[in-house]
Coordinates of C-alpha atoms in Angstrom, one line a residue:
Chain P
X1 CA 5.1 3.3 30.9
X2 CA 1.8 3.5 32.4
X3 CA 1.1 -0.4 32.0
X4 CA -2.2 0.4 29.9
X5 CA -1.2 0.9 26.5
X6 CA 2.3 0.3 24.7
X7 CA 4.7 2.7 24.2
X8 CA 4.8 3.7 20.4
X9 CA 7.0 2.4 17.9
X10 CA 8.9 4.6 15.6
X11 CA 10.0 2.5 12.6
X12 CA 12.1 4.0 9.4
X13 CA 11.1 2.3 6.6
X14 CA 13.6 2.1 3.1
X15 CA 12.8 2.0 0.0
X16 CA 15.5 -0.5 -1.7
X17 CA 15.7 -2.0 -5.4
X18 CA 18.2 -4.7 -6.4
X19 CA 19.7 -4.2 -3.0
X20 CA 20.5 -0.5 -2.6
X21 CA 18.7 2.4 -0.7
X22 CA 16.4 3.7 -3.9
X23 CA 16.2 7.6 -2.5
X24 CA 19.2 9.4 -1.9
X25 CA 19.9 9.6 1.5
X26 CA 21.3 12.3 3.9
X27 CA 23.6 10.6 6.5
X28 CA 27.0 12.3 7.6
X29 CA 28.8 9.6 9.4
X30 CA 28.0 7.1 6.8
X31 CA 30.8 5.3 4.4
X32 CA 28.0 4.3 2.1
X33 CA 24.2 5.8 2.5
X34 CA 23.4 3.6 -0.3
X35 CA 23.3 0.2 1.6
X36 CA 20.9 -0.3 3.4
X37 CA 22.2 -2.7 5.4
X38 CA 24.2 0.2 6.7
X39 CA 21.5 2.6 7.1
X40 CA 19.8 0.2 8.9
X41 CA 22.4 -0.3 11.5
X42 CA 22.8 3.0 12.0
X43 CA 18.7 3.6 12.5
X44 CA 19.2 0.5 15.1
X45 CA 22.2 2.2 17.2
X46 CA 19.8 5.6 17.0
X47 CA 17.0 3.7 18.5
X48 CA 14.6 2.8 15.9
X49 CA 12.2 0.4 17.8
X50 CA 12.1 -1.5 14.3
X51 CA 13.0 -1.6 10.3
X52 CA 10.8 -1.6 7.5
X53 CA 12.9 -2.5 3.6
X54 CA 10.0 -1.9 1.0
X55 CA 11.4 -3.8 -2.2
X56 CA 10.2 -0.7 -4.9
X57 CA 11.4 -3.4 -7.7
X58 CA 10.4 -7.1 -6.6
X59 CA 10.5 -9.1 -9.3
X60 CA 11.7 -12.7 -9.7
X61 CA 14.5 -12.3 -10.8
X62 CA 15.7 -10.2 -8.2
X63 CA 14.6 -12.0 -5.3
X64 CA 17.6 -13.3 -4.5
X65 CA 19.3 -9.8 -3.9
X66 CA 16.8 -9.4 -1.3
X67 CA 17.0 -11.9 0.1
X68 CA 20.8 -11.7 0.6
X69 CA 20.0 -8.2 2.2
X70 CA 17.9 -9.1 4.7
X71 CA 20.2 -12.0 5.6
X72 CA 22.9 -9.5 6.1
X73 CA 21.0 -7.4 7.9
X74 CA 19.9 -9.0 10.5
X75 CA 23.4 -10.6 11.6
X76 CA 24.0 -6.7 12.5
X77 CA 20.5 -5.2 13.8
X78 CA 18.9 -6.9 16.9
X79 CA 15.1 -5.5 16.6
X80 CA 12.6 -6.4 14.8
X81 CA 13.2 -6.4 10.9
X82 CA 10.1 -6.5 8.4
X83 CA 10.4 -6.9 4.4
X84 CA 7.5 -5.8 2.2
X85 CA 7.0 -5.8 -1.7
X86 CA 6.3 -8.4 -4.2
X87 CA 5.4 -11.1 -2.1
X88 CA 3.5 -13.6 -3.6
X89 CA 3.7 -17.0 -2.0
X90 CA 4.3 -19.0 0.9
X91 CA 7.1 -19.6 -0.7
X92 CA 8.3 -16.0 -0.4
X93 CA 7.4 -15.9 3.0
X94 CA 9.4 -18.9 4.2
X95 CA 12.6 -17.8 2.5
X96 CA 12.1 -14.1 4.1
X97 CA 11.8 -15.5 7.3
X98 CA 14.7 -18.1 7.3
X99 CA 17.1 -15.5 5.6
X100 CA 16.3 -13.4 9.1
X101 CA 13.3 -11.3 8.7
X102 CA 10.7 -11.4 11.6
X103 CA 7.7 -10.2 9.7
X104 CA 6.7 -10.1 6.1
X105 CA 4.0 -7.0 5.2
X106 CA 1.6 -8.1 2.2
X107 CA -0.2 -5.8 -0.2
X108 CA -1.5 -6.5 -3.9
X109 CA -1.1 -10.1 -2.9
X110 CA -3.6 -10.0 -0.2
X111 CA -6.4 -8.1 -2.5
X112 CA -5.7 -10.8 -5.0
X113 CA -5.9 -14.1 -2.9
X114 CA -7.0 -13.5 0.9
X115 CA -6.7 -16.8 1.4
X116 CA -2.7 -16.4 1.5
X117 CA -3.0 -14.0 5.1
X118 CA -4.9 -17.6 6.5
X119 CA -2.2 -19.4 5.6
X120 CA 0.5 -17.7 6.5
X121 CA -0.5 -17.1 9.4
X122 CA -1.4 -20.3 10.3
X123 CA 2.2 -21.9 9.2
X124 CA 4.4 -18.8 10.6
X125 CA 2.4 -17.5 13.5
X126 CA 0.5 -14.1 13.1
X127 CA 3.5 -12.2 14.8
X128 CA 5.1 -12.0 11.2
X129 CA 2.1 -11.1 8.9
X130 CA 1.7 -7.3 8.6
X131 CA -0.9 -6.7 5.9
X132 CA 0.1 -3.0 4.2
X133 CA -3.4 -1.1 3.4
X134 CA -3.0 1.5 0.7
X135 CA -5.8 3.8 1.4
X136 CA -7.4 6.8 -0.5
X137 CA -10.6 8.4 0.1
X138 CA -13.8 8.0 -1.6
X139 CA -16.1 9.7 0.3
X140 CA -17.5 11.1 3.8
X141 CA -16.0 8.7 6.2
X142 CA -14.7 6.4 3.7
X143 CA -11.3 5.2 1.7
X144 CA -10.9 2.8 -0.3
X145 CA -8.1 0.2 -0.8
X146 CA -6.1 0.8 -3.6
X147 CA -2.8 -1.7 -4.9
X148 CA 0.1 -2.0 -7.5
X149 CA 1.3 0.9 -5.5
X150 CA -1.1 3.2 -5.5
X151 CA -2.1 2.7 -8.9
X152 CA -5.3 0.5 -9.0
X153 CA -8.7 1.2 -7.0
X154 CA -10.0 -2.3 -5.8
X155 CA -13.6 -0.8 -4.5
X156 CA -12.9 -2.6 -1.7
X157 CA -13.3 -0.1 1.8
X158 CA -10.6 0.1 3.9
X159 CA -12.6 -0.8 7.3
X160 CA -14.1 -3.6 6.1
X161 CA -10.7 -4.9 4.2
X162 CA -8.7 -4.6 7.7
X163 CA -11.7 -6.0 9.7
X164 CA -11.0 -9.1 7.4
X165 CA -7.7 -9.6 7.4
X166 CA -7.6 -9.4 11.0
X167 CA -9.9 -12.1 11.1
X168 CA -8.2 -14.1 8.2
X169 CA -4.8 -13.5 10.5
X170 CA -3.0 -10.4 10.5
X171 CA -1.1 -9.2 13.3
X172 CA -1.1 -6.0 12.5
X173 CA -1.8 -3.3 9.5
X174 CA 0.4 -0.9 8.2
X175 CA -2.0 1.9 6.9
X176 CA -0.7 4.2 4.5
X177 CA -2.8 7.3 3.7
X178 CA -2.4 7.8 -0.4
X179 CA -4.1 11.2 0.0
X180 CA -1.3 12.9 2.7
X181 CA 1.6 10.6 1.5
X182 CA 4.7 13.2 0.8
X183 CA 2.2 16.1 1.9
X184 CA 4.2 16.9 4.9
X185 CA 0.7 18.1 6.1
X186 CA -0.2 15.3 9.0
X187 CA -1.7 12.3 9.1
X188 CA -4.5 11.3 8.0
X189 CA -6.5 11.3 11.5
X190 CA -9.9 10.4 10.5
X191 CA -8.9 7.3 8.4
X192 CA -6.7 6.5 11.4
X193 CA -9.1 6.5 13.8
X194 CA -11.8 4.7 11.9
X195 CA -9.3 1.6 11.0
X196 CA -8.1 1.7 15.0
X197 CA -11.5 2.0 16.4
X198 CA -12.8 -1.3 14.4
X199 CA -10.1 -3.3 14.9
X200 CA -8.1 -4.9 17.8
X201 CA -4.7 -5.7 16.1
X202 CA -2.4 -2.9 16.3
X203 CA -2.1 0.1 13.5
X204 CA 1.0 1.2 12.1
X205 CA 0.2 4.9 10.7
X206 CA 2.2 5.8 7.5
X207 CA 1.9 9.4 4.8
X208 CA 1.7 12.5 6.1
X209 CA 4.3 13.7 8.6
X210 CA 5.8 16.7 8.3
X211 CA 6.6 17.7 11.9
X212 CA 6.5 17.2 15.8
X213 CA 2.7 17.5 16.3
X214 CA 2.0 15.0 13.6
X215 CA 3.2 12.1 15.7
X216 CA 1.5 12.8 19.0
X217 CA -1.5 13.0 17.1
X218 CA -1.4 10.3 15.0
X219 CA -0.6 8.1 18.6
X220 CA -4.1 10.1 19.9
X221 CA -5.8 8.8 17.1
X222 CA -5.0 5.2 17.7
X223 CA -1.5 4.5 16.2
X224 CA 0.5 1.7 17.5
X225 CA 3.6 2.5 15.9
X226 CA 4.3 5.4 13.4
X227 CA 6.3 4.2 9.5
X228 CA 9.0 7.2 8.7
X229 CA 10.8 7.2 5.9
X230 CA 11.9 10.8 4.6
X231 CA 11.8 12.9 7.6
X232 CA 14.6 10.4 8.9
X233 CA 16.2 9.9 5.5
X234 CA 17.5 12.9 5.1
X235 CA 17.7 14.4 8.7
X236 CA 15.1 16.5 8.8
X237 CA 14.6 15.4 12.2
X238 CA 16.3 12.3 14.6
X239 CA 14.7 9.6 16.1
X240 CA 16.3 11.2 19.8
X241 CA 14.1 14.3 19.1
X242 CA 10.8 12.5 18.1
X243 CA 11.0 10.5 21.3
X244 CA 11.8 13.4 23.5
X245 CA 9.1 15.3 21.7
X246 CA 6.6 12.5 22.9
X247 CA 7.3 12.1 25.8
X248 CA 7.4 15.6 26.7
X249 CA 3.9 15.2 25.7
X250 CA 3.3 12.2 27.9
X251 CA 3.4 9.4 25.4
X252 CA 5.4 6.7 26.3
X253 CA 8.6 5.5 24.1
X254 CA 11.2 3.0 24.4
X255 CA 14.4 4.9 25.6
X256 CA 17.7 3.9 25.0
X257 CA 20.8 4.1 26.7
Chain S
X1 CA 39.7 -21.1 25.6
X2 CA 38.1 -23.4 23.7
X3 CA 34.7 -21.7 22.2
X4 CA 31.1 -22.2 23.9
X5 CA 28.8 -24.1 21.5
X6 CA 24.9 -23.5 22.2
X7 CA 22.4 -25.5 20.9
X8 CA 19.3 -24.4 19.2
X9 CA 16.2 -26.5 18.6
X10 CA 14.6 -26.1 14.9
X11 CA 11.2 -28.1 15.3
X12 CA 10.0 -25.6 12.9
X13 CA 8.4 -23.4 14.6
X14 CA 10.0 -20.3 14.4
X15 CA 12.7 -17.7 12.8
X16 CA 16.1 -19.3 14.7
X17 CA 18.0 -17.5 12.2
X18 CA 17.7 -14.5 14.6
X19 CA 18.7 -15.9 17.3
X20 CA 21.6 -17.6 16.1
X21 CA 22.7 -14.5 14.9
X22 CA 22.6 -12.5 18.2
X23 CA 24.2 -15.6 19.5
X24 CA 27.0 -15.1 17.2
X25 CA 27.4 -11.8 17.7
X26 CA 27.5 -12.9 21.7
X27 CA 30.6 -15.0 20.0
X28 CA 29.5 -18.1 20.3
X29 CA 29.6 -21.1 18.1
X30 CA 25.6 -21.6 17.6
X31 CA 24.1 -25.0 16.6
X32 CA 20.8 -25.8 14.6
X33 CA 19.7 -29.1 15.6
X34 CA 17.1 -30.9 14.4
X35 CA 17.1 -34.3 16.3
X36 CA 16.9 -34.8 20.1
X37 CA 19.6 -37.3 20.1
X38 CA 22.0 -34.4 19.6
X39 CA 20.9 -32.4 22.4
X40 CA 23.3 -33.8 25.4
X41 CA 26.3 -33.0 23.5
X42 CA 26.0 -29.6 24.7
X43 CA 26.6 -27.5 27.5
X44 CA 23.5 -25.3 26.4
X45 CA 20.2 -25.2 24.7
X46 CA 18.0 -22.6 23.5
X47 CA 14.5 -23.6 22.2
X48 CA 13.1 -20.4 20.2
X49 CA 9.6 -20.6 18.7
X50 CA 6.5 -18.6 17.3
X51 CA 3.4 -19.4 16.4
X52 CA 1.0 -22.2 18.0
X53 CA 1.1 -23.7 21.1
X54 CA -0.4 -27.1 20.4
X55 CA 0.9 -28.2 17.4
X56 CA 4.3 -26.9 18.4
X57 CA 4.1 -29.5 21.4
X58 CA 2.8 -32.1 19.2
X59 CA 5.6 -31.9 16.7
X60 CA 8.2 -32.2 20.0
X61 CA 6.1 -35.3 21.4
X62 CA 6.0 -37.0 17.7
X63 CA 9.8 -36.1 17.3
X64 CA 10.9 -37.6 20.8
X65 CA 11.7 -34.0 21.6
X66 CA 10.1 -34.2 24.6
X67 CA 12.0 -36.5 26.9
X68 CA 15.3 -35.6 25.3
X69 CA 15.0 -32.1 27.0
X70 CA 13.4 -33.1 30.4
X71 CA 16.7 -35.6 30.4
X72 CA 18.7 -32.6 29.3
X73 CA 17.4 -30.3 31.8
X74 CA 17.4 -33.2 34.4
X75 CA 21.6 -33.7 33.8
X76 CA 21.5 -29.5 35.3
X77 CA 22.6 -28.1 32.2
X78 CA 21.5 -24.7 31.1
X79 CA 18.2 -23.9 28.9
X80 CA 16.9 -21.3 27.9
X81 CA 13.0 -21.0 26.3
X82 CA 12.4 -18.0 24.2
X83 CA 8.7 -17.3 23.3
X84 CA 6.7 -19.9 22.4
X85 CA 9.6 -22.1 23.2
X86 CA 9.0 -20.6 26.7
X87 CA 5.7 -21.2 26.9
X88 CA 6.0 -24.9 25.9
X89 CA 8.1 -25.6 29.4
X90 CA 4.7 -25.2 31.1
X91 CA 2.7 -27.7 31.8
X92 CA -0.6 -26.9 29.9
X93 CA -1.4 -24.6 27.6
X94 CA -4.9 -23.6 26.5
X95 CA -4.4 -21.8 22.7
X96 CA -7.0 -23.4 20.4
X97 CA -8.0 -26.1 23.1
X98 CA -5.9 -27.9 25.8
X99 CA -2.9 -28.8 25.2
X100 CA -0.2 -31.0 27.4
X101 CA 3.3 -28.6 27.6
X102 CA 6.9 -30.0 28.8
X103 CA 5.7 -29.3 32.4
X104 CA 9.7 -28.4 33.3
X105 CA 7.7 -25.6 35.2
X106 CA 3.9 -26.1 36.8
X107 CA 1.7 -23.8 35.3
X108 CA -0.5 -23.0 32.9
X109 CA -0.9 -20.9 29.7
X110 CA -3.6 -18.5 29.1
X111 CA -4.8 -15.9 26.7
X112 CA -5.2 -12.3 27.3
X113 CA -9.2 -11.1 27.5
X114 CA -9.2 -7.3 27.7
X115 CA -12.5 -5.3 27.3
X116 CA -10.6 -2.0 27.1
X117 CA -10.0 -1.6 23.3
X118 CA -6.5 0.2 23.7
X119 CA -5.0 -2.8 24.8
X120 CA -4.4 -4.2 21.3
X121 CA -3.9 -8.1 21.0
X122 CA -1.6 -9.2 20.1
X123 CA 0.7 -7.7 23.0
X124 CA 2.9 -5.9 20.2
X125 CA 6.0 -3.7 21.1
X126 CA 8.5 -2.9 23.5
X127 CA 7.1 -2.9 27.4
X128 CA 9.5 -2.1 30.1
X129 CA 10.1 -5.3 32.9
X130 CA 10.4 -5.1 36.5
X131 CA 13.2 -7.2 37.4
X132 CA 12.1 -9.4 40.5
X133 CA 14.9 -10.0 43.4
X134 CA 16.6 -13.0 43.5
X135 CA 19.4 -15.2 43.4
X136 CA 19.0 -16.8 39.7
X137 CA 17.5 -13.2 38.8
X138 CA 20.8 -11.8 39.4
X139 CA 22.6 -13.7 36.5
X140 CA 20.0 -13.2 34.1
X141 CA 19.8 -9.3 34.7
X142 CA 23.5 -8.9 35.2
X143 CA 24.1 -5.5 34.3
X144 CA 20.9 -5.1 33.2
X145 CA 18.9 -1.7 34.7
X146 CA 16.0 -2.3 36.0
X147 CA 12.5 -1.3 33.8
X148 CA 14.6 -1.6 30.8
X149 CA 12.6 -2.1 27.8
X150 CA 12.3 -5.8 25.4
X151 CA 10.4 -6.6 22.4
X152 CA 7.2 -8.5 23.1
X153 CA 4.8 -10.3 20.5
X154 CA 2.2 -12.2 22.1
X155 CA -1.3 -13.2 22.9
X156 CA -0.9 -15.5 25.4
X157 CA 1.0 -15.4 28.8
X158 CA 2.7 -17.7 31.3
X159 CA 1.0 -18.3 35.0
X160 CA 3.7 -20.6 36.8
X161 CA 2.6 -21.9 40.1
X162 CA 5.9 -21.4 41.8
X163 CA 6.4 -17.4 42.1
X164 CA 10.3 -18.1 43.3
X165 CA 11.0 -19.3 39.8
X166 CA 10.1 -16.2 38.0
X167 CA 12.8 -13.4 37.4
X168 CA 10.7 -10.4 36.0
X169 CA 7.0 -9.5 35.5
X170 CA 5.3 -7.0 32.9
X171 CA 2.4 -5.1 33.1
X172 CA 0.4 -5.3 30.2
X173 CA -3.5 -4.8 31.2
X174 CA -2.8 -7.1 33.7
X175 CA 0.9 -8.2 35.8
X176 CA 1.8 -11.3 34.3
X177 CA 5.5 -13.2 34.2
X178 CA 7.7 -11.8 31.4
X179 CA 10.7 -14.4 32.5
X180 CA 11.8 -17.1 34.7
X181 CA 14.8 -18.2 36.1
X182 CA 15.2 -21.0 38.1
X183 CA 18.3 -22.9 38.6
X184 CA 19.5 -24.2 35.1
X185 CA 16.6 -23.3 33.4
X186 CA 15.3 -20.1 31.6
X187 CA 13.0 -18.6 29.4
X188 CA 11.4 -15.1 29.1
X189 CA 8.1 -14.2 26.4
X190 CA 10.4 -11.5 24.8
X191 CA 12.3 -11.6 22.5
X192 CA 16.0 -11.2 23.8
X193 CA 17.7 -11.6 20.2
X194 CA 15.1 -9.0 18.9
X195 CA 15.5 -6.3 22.1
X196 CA 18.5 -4.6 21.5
X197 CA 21.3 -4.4 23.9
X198 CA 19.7 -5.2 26.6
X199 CA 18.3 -8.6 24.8
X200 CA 21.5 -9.0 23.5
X201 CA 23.3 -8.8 27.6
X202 CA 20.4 -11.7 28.6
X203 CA 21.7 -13.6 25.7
X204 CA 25.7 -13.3 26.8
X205 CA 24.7 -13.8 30.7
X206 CA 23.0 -17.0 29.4
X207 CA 26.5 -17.7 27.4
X208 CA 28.2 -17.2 30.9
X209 CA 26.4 -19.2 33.0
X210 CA 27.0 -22.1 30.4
X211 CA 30.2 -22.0 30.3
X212 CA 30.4 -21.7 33.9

């Protein structure tokens, strides 16, 4: 590592409802590819630098499964573990964090009530308060933040949203491209760049990558850490080969023995 | 053999649940505690923590915290600061004013200023550490290679006053002290139960020495 600038984070992210893996998943020396707690050790002992479980189906009711999950997660995976979806209150946060999860990412929730990123952060340190942007765009040079995945546009731009939430007390943002989301075609880089450029918390770039190149560029065009979730899933490529890919290209990755 | 029990601190401050699962996983019988009277019943302490210097220091000071583990520390048994919980063994810290630490180690705590916008604040991610030569180094990094990589999340970094004390630096815009280790007292700013194998070694060369 060159001491300037971190090396970049490759974190799988899974989509889980009521406590299994939602997608089908491609793993060969897996007795079930359906838990996600298994999946997640296995990511771990491949070298994932971190996990992401996005709960697809939060509701109240099924809270509880979640919760469980995480807490048997992380008594087998010894990196950083983030849980995302449906997360409404304090309350949610707190019972996250004490079932084992480091960092919580909030979406819809933030839109609706900023006020709840200040308060985390302020009880549970800004460490574990990822804000997930949903971004589409909306014109030359701008996006807009959309929620209830994907499926409401707030009006609200996308700079100016992260720029707040920073301030309010984010540690970091999970930007999602809506537009190249399961294109395969790259990143989005312009968004990517705009968000990194105005902001000094780190980016996590997510939608969009399809091969090799599309993770050196997105780490040219600010990324802190790069959100996989199919490409991984179903083998398409390894963690091993991404990281030898970038650092072939100079970009510095954790390596693991 | 009967089983090493480790102490951790919950002042609130923090996600212990991780560590006390990488300290169960180091097979160790892993205690929450929540009052200081507790403390000298055991051959080893960890005190984790995220989140704010000053109140963090407060709540230890309000909760007799404080003097429980300078007498702790004082009888030679093993601690080990993780994070915040590292930081707060200094003797000031300077994160949303000025705030008195433990002062087990003389130093301060400061925040990190860059002007160069890639260097993101917090301090998120893995970062390799150079492991410094010496005696106390030597347990902590048993078996450890040396620029191995641990997970970092942090804005604001240790300065201790006594160089022999610390046991590796990092290089993050600036050098600055990733970990100390100075007879029976350790800390490091990363995250060992969150860094893997290698976090996980630091972890069971801490177990060691307290059962030692």
């Amino acid at each position: 590592m060159n001491g300037r600038v971190l090396g970049v984070r490759l974190i799988p992210c899974l989509d889980v409802a009521n406590g299994r893996v939602v997608k089908g998943m491609n793993f060969v020396n897996l007795k079930d590819a359906g838990d996600p707690v298994e999946v997640a050790k296995q990511y771990y002992l491949d070298g994932a630098d971190e996990i992401v479980f996005l709960d697809v189906n939060a509701t109240h009711e099924r809270r509880d499964t979640t919760i469980d999950l995480v807490r048997r997660t992380a008594e087998k995976v010894f990196i950083p573990l983030t849980v995302g979806g449906g997360i409404r209150t304090i309350e949610d946060i707190r019972n996250l964090l004490n079932a084992g999860a480091d960092k919580v990412s909030l979406n819809s929730s933030a839109i609706k009530n900023p006020e709840i990123v200040k308060k985390a952060s302020d009880k549970f340190g800004i460490q574990c308060i990822v804000v997930a942007v949903d971004a589409k765009k909306s014109g030359k040079k701008r996006w807009n933040v959309f929620i209830h995945g994907g499926r409401i546009d707030t009006g609200v731009d996308v700079v100016v949203w992260s720029k707040k939430v920073m301030n309010l007390g984010a540690g970091e943002i999970l930007l999602t491209s809506m537009d190249k989301d399961g294109t395969k075609d790259g990143y989005d880089l312009e968004l990517l760049k705009s968000v990194s450029n105005s902001i000094k918390i780190p980016v996590i770039a997510s939608g969009g990558a399809g091969k090799m190149e599309h993770f050196s560029q997105a780490c040219e065009f600010g990324a802190s850490a790069i959100l996989v979730a199919s490409l991984f899933h179903y083998n398409e490529l390894t963690i091993k080969e991404v990281k030898n890919y970038l650092k072939s290209k100079n970009i510095s990755v954790r390596t693991t023995s | 053999m009967q089983r090493i029990r480790i102490a951790v601190i919950d002042y609130g401050f923090g996600n212990i649940k991780s560590v006390i699962n990488a300290l169960y996983y180091c097979g160790v019988e892993a205690c929450v505690i929540d009052s200081p009277l507790k403390i000298s019943g055991f051959g080893g302490v960890i005190l984790p923590g995220v989140g704010a210097f000053g109140p963090a220091a407060d709540f230890l000071r309000t909760k007799d915290f404080d003097k429980a583990i300078r007498d702790y520390v004082d009888s030679g048994k093993m601690l080990y600061g993780i994070c915040l919980g590292f930081q707060l063994l200094f003797t000031r810290g300077y994160e949303s004013g000025n705030h008195e630490g433990l002062d087990l180690i003389s130093g301060e705590v400061k925040k990190f200023e860059f002007k160069d916008e890639l260097l993101k604040i917090p301090h998120m991610g893995w970062n390799d550490v150079n492991v410094e030569d010496s005696l106390y180094t030597k347990k902590m990094f048993l078996s450890i290679n040396d620029r191995e990589s641990f997970y970092f999340v942090h804005s604001y970094y240790v300065i201790p006053e006594n160089l022999l004390c610390i046991s590796s630096t990092c290089e993050y815009g600036l050098k600055f002290c990733s970990s100390v280790a100075y007879k029976n007292l350790w800390g490091s700013q990363f995250h060992p139960e969150k860094s893997g194998k290698a976090g996980l070694k630091i972890l069971s060369n801490f177990v060691k020495e307290v059962g030692r």
